[in-house]
């Protein structure tokens, strides 16, 4: 092991938009949304931004880790939906929490963003460059959604999750895996809104739902088997599988592929919708607060999304 999560935090905007409220905006129903996705509600930012959500989640994680912000060497924020390009969200967080010794940057790997940021932080630990990192996934996907498109607006929500990661040297090599396939970039796309006309993509989220579904149910089980094989473990030895919270049907199909009981796949998408790179750290924080993560528990954490990108890792709590 090179790292341990020593603190978690999260923040969801106050406005809980349930499926009934959504059905006043587009021609849909609670029954359709729940049966196709498992989602009952999502949180939508009215005044919050990716920066304000990140700062609130970060403060909680730092408090949970019981560290001084000055101990943080690196801040990485994963997001696809920040309201501002410059400065990066991580520098805003640094200033807000007083992490004066941290290097700070953002990255974008869509729904695999938190996993990617976590792996970058741990790689810096392995290289002996840092001791403590703050890794955040934060999204205001409501900024990118076409609220007249019932095929996409029912899926997404806003929120942020944060983790404090601390270097823990040991001889045990822990497998981290990242993949991408840029030839499928058109399957889930959105331009930034800047340089109108220069991007081949539209200004709100476009998604080929069926392609995403097929991709997720094929590649995520392959990814998990790859992690297990590299670590010499079987799926039965894993206590919990923490997957990107896109869709209950996708998660159920993955559980079936792995011959594992669905109870080993905790979900909070019912209340949060899909919050892209925030979904995994928010789930970690929910489970941590509920006392469901016990010391020594074996976890597989995996994300998948636009790019296409997918990745995961084995963690011990
Ligand atoms: N309410 C009611 N009807 C709807 C809605 C809606 N919100 N959206 C679509 N429909 C209708 C369609 O118009 C279509 O009607 P038609 O048969 O008269 O043409 C019918 O429902 C079926 O549409 P499909 O798109 O074929 O529905 P499908 O069963 O594939 O479900 C869904 C759509 C839920 C998006 C599914 O494809 C899916 O789960 N895909 C994965 C997408 C995903 O999770 N994306 C998250 C982002 S990517 C990520 O995080 C990895």
Coordinates of C-alpha atoms and ligand atoms in Angstrom, one line a residue:
X1 CA 0.0 0.0 0.0
X2 CA 1.3 3.5 -0.7
X3 CA -1.7 5.4 0.5
X4 CA -4.7 5.4 2.8
X5 CA -7.8 7.5 2.8
X6 CA -7.8 9.2 6.2
X7 CA -10.7 11.6 5.8
X8 CA -13.8 12.0 3.6
X9 CA -16.3 14.8 3.1
X10 CA -19.1 15.7 0.8
X11 CA -21.7 18.4 0.0
X12 CA -24.9 18.3 -2.0
X13 CA -26.8 21.5 -2.9
X14 CA -30.0 22.0 -0.9
X15 CA -32.5 21.8 -3.8
X16 CA -33.6 18.2 -4.0
X17 CA -35.4 17.8 -7.4
X18 CA -37.4 14.6 -7.4
X19 CA -38.8 12.9 -10.5
X20 CA -42.2 14.4 -10.0
X21 CA -40.7 17.9 -10.1
X22 CA -38.8 16.9 -13.3
X23 CA -41.9 15.6 -14.9
X24 CA -43.3 19.2 -14.9
X25 CA -40.3 20.2 -17.1
X26 CA -40.3 17.3 -19.6
X27 CA -42.6 14.6 -20.7
X28 CA -41.5 11.8 -18.3
X29 CA -42.6 10.0 -15.2
X30 CA -41.3 8.8 -11.9
X31 CA -42.2 5.3 -12.9
X32 CA -40.2 5.5 -16.2
X33 CA -37.1 7.1 -14.6
X34 CA -37.0 4.7 -11.6
X35 CA -37.5 1.6 -13.7
X36 CA -34.8 2.6 -16.3
X37 CA -32.2 4.1 -13.9
X38 CA -33.1 3.6 -10.2
X39 CA -33.0 7.4 -9.7
X40 CA -35.6 9.0 -7.5
X41 CA -34.1 12.5 -7.1
X42 CA -31.0 14.6 -7.6
X43 CA -29.6 17.8 -6.0
X44 CA -29.4 20.9 -8.2
X45 CA -27.3 23.9 -7.5
X46 CA -29.2 27.2 -7.4
X47 CA -26.5 29.4 -6.0
X48 CA -23.6 27.0 -5.5
X49 CA -20.7 26.6 -8.0
X50 CA -18.1 23.9 -8.5
X51 CA -15.8 26.0 -6.4
X52 CA -18.3 26.4 -3.4
X53 CA -19.2 22.7 -3.5
X54 CA -15.6 21.7 -3.6
X55 CA -14.7 24.0 -0.7
X56 CA -17.4 22.6 1.5
X57 CA -16.6 19.0 0.8
X58 CA -12.9 19.7 1.3
X59 CA -13.4 21.3 4.7
X60 CA -15.4 18.3 5.9
X61 CA -12.7 15.9 4.7
X62 CA -9.9 17.9 6.4
X63 CA -11.9 17.9 9.6
X64 CA -12.5 14.1 9.4
X65 CA -8.8 13.5 8.8
X66 CA -7.9 15.7 11.7
X67 CA -5.1 17.5 9.8
X68 CA -4.0 21.0 9.5
X69 CA -4.5 22.4 5.9
X70 CA -0.8 23.4 5.9
X71 CA 0.0 19.7 5.9
X72 CA -1.6 19.2 2.4
X73 CA 1.1 18.9 -0.4
X74 CA -1.2 18.5 -3.3
X75 CA -4.8 19.4 -4.3
X76 CA -6.4 17.9 -7.3
X77 CA -10.0 18.7 -8.4
X78 CA -11.7 16.5 -11.0
X79 CA -14.5 18.2 -12.8
X80 CA -16.1 18.6 -16.3
X81 CA -18.5 21.4 -15.3
X82 CA -16.6 24.3 -13.6
X83 CA -18.1 27.7 -14.3
X84 CA -14.7 29.2 -14.7
X85 CA -11.6 28.3 -16.7
X86 CA -9.1 30.4 -14.9
X87 CA -8.0 30.1 -12.1
X88 CA -8.5 26.3 -11.7
X89 CA -10.9 25.1 -9.0
X90 CA -8.0 23.5 -7.0
X91 CA -6.3 26.9 -6.6
X92 CA -9.7 28.4 -5.4
X93 CA -9.9 25.6 -2.8
X94 CA -6.3 26.1 -1.8
X95 CA -7.0 29.7 -1.0
X96 CA -10.3 29.0 0.8
X97 CA -8.9 26.4 3.1
X98 CA -5.4 27.9 3.7
X99 CA -3.4 25.0 2.2
X100 CA -0.5 27.3 1.7
X101 CA 2.0 24.5 1.0
X102 CA 0.0 22.7 -1.7
X103 CA 0.5 22.4 -5.4
X104 CA -2.9 22.6 -7.0
X105 CA -4.5 21.6 -10.4
X106 CA -7.6 20.3 -12.0
X107 CA -8.1 17.4 -14.3
X108 CA -10.9 16.1 -16.5
X109 CA -11.4 12.4 -17.2
X110 CA -15.2 12.7 -16.9
X111 CA -16.8 10.0 -14.7
X112 CA -13.4 8.3 -14.3
X113 CA -12.0 11.7 -13.0
X114 CA -11.9 10.9 -9.3
X115 CA -10.2 7.6 -9.9
X116 CA -7.7 9.3 -12.2
X117 CA -7.0 12.1 -9.7
X118 CA -6.5 9.5 -6.9
X119 CA -4.0 7.5 -9.0
X120 CA -2.0 10.7 -9.9
X121 CA -1.8 11.6 -6.2
X122 CA -0.7 8.1 -5.2
X123 CA 1.9 8.1 -8.0
X124 CA 3.3 11.3 -6.5
X125 CA 3.5 9.5 -3.2
X126 CA 5.2 6.5 -4.7
X127 CA 7.8 8.8 -6.3
X128 CA 8.5 10.3 -2.8
X129 CA 7.3 13.7 -3.8
X130 CA 4.4 14.2 -1.4
X131 CA 2.9 12.9 1.9
X132 CA -0.6 14.2 2.0
X133 CA -3.1 15.0 -0.8
X134 CA -6.6 16.3 -1.0
X135 CA -8.5 14.8 -4.0
X136 CA -11.9 16.2 -4.9
X137 CA -14.6 15.3 -7.4
X138 CA -17.0 18.2 -8.0
X139 CA -19.7 18.8 -10.5
X140 CA -22.5 21.2 -11.4
X141 CA -23.8 19.1 -14.3
X142 CA -27.0 21.2 -14.3
X143 CA -24.8 23.8 -16.1
X144 CA -24.3 21.5 -19.1
X145 CA -27.8 19.9 -19.4
X146 CA -30.4 20.7 -22.0
X147 CA -33.4 20.8 -19.6
X148 CA -35.7 20.2 -22.6
X149 CA -34.0 16.8 -23.5
X150 CA -35.8 14.1 -21.5
X151 CA -33.2 11.5 -22.6
X152 CA -30.4 13.2 -20.6
X153 CA -31.8 15.7 -18.1
X154 CA -33.3 12.9 -15.9
X155 CA -29.9 11.4 -15.2
X156 CA -27.6 14.0 -13.8
X157 CA -27.2 15.9 -10.5
X158 CA -24.8 18.3 -8.7
X159 CA -22.5 17.8 -5.8
X160 CA -19.0 17.3 -4.5
X161 CA -17.0 14.7 -2.6
X162 CA -13.5 15.0 -1.1
X163 CA -10.9 12.6 0.3
X164 CA -7.7 13.2 2.3
X165 CA -5.1 10.7 1.2
X166 CA -2.0 10.0 3.3
X167 CA 1.2 8.3 2.2
X168 CA 1.7 4.9 3.9
X169 CA 4.8 3.1 2.7
X170 CA 4.7 -0.6 2.4
X171 CA 6.0 -3.4 0.2
X172 CA 2.6 -4.5 -1.0
X173 CA 2.1 -3.5 -4.6
X174 CA -1.5 -2.4 -5.2
X175 CA -2.9 -2.6 -8.7
X176 CA -4.2 0.6 -10.3
X177 CA -5.7 0.4 -13.8
X178 CA -6.7 3.2 -16.2
X179 CA -8.0 2.8 -19.8
X180 CA -9.4 5.0 -22.5
X181 CA -10.8 4.7 -26.0
X182 CA -10.9 8.0 -27.9
X183 CA -12.4 6.4 -31.0
X184 CA -15.7 6.4 -29.1
X185 CA -15.4 10.1 -28.1
X186 CA -18.7 10.9 -29.8
X187 CA -20.8 8.7 -27.6
X188 CA -21.0 11.2 -24.7
X189 CA -20.0 14.8 -25.6
X190 CA -20.4 18.5 -24.8
X191 CA -18.5 21.6 -25.9
X192 CA -17.3 24.2 -23.5
X193 CA -19.4 26.9 -25.0
X194 CA -16.3 28.9 -25.8
X195 CA -15.1 29.3 -29.5
X196 CA -18.6 28.6 -30.7
X197 CA -18.6 26.6 -33.9
X198 CA -15.0 25.3 -33.6
X199 CA -16.0 22.3 -31.5
X200 CA -17.7 19.4 -33.3
X201 CA -19.9 18.9 -30.2
X202 CA -23.1 20.7 -29.1
X203 CA -23.2 23.1 -26.1
X204 CA -25.2 20.7 -23.9
X205 CA -24.7 17.1 -23.0
X206 CA -25.2 14.6 -25.9
X207 CA -25.4 11.0 -25.0
X208 CA -25.9 7.8 -26.9
X209 CA -27.5 6.0 -23.9
X210 CA -27.5 2.5 -25.4
X211 CA -23.8 2.7 -26.4
X212 CA -22.9 3.9 -22.9
X213 CA -24.9 1.1 -21.4
X214 CA -23.2 -1.6 -23.6
X215 CA -19.7 -0.1 -22.9
X216 CA -20.2 -0.1 -19.1
X217 CA -21.6 -3.6 -18.8
X218 CA -18.8 -5.0 -20.9
X219 CA -15.7 -3.0 -19.8
X220 CA -16.3 -2.6 -16.1
X221 CA -16.4 -6.4 -15.3
X222 CA -13.3 -6.8 -17.5
X223 CA -11.6 -4.0 -15.6
X224 CA -12.5 -5.5 -12.2
X225 CA -11.2 -9.0 -13.3
X226 CA -8.0 -7.3 -14.4
X227 CA -7.5 -5.6 -11.0
X228 CA -8.3 -8.9 -9.2
X229 CA -6.0 -10.9 -11.3
X230 CA -3.1 -8.4 -10.8
X231 CA -3.7 -8.5 -7.1
X232 CA -4.1 -12.3 -6.9
X233 CA -7.6 -12.1 -5.4
X234 CA -11.0 -13.4 -6.3
X235 CA -14.2 -11.4 -6.4
X236 CA -15.5 -13.4 -3.4
X237 CA -12.7 -11.9 -1.2
X238 CA -13.9 -8.3 -1.9
X239 CA -16.1 -6.8 0.8
X240 CA -17.6 -4.0 -1.3
X241 CA -17.5 -2.8 -4.9
X242 CA -17.8 1.0 -5.1
X243 CA -18.8 1.8 -8.6
X244 CA -19.5 5.1 -10.4
X245 CA -23.2 5.8 -9.6
X246 CA -24.6 6.1 -13.2
X247 CA -27.5 3.8 -13.2
X248 CA -28.9 0.9 -11.1
X249 CA -29.4 -1.4 -14.1
X250 CA -25.7 -1.0 -15.1
X251 CA -24.5 -1.8 -11.5
X252 CA -26.9 -4.8 -11.3
X253 CA -25.6 -6.2 -14.6
X254 CA -22.0 -5.8 -13.4
X255 CA -22.8 -7.6 -10.1
X256 CA -24.3 -10.5 -12.2
X257 CA -21.3 -10.7 -14.5
X258 CA -19.1 -11.0 -11.4
X259 CA -21.4 -13.5 -9.7
X260 CA -21.7 -11.3 -6.7
X261 CA -24.6 -10.4 -4.5
X262 CA -26.0 -6.9 -5.3
X263 CA -25.7 -6.0 -1.6
X264 CA -21.9 -5.8 -2.1
X265 CA -22.5 -2.8 -4.4
X266 CA -23.7 0.1 -2.3
X267 CA -25.7 2.8 -4.1
X268 CA -26.7 6.3 -3.5
X269 CA -27.8 7.2 -7.0
X270 CA -31.4 6.9 -5.9
X271 CA -31.0 10.2 -4.1
X272 CA -28.2 11.9 -6.0
X273 CA -28.5 10.9 -9.7
X274 CA -25.3 10.7 -11.7
X275 CA -22.8 13.3 -10.4
X276 CA -19.9 12.2 -12.7
X277 CA -16.6 12.6 -10.9
X278 CA -18.2 13.4 -7.6
X279 CA -20.2 10.1 -7.4
X280 CA -17.4 7.9 -5.9
X281 CA -16.1 10.3 -3.3
X282 CA -19.7 11.2 -2.2
X283 CA -20.4 7.4 -1.9
X284 CA -17.2 6.9 0.1
X285 CA -18.2 9.7 2.4
X286 CA -21.8 8.4 2.9
X287 CA -20.5 4.9 3.8
X288 CA -17.8 6.4 6.1
X289 CA -20.4 8.5 7.9
X290 CA -22.7 5.5 8.3
X291 CA -19.9 3.5 9.8
X292 CA -20.1 0.9 7.0
X293 CA -16.4 1.0 6.2
X294 CA -14.5 -1.0 8.8
X295 CA -10.7 -1.1 9.1
X296 CA -9.2 -3.8 6.9
X297 CA -12.2 -4.0 4.5
X298 CA -11.2 -4.9 1.0
X299 CA -12.7 -2.6 -1.6
X300 CA -12.7 -2.4 -5.4
X301 CA -13.4 1.2 -6.6
X302 CA -14.2 1.7 -10.3
X303 CA -15.3 4.5 -12.6
X304 CA -16.4 4.7 -16.3
X305 CA -17.6 7.5 -18.5
X306 CA -17.0 9.9 -21.4
X307 CA -13.9 9.7 -23.5
X308 CA -14.5 6.8 -23.3
X309 CA -12.5 6.3 -20.0
X310 CA -12.6 3.6 -17.4
X311 CA -10.4 2.8 -14.5
X312 CA -10.3 1.4 -11.0
X313 CA -8.2 0.2 -8.1
X314 CA -8.1 -2.1 -5.0
X315 CA -8.1 -0.3 -1.7
X316 CA -8.0 -1.5 1.9
X317 CA -9.9 0.7 4.4
Ligands
LIG1 N1 -39.2 9.5 -20.0 C1 -40.0 8.8 -20.7 N2 -39.7 8.3 -21.9 C2 -38.4 8.4 -22.3 C3 -37.5 9.2 -21.6 C4 -37.9 9.7 -20.4 N3 -37.1 10.5 -19.6 N4 -36.3 9.2 -22.3 C5 -36.5 8.4 -23.4 N5 -37.8 8.0 -23.4 C6 -38.5 7.2 -24.4 C7 -37.7 7.3 -25.8 O1 -38.2 8.4 -26.5 C8 -38.2 6.0 -26.4 O2 -39.5 6.1 -26.9 P1 -39.9 5.5 -28.3 O3 -39.7 4.0 -28.1 O4 -41.3 5.9 -28.4 O5 -39.0 6.1 -29.3 C9 -38.2 5.0 -25.3 O6 -38.3 5.8 -24.1 C10 -37.0 4.2 -25.2 O7 -35.8 5.0 -25.3 P2 -34.4 4.4 -25.2 O8 -33.4 5.6 -25.3 O9 -34.3 3.3 -26.1 O10 -34.5 3.9 -23.6 P3 -33.5 2.9 -22.9 O11 -34.3 1.8 -22.4 O12 -32.3 2.7 -23.7 O13 -33.1 3.8 -21.6 C11 -31.3 5.1 -20.7 C12 -32.5 5.0 -21.7 C13 -31.9 5.0 -19.3 C14 -30.6 6.4 -20.9 C15 -30.4 3.9 -21.0 O14 -30.0 3.8 -22.3 C16 -29.2 3.9 -20.1 O15 -29.3 3.6 -18.9 N6 -28.0 4.2 -20.6 C17 -26.9 4.4 -19.9 C18 -26.7 5.9 -19.8 C19 -26.0 6.4 -18.6 O16 -26.0 5.8 -17.5 N7 -25.4 7.5 -18.8 C20 -24.8 8.2 -17.8 C21 -23.8 9.1 -18.3 S1 -22.4 8.2 -18.7 C22 -21.7 7.7 -17.4 O17 -21.9 8.2 -16.3 C23 -21.0 6.5 -17.5

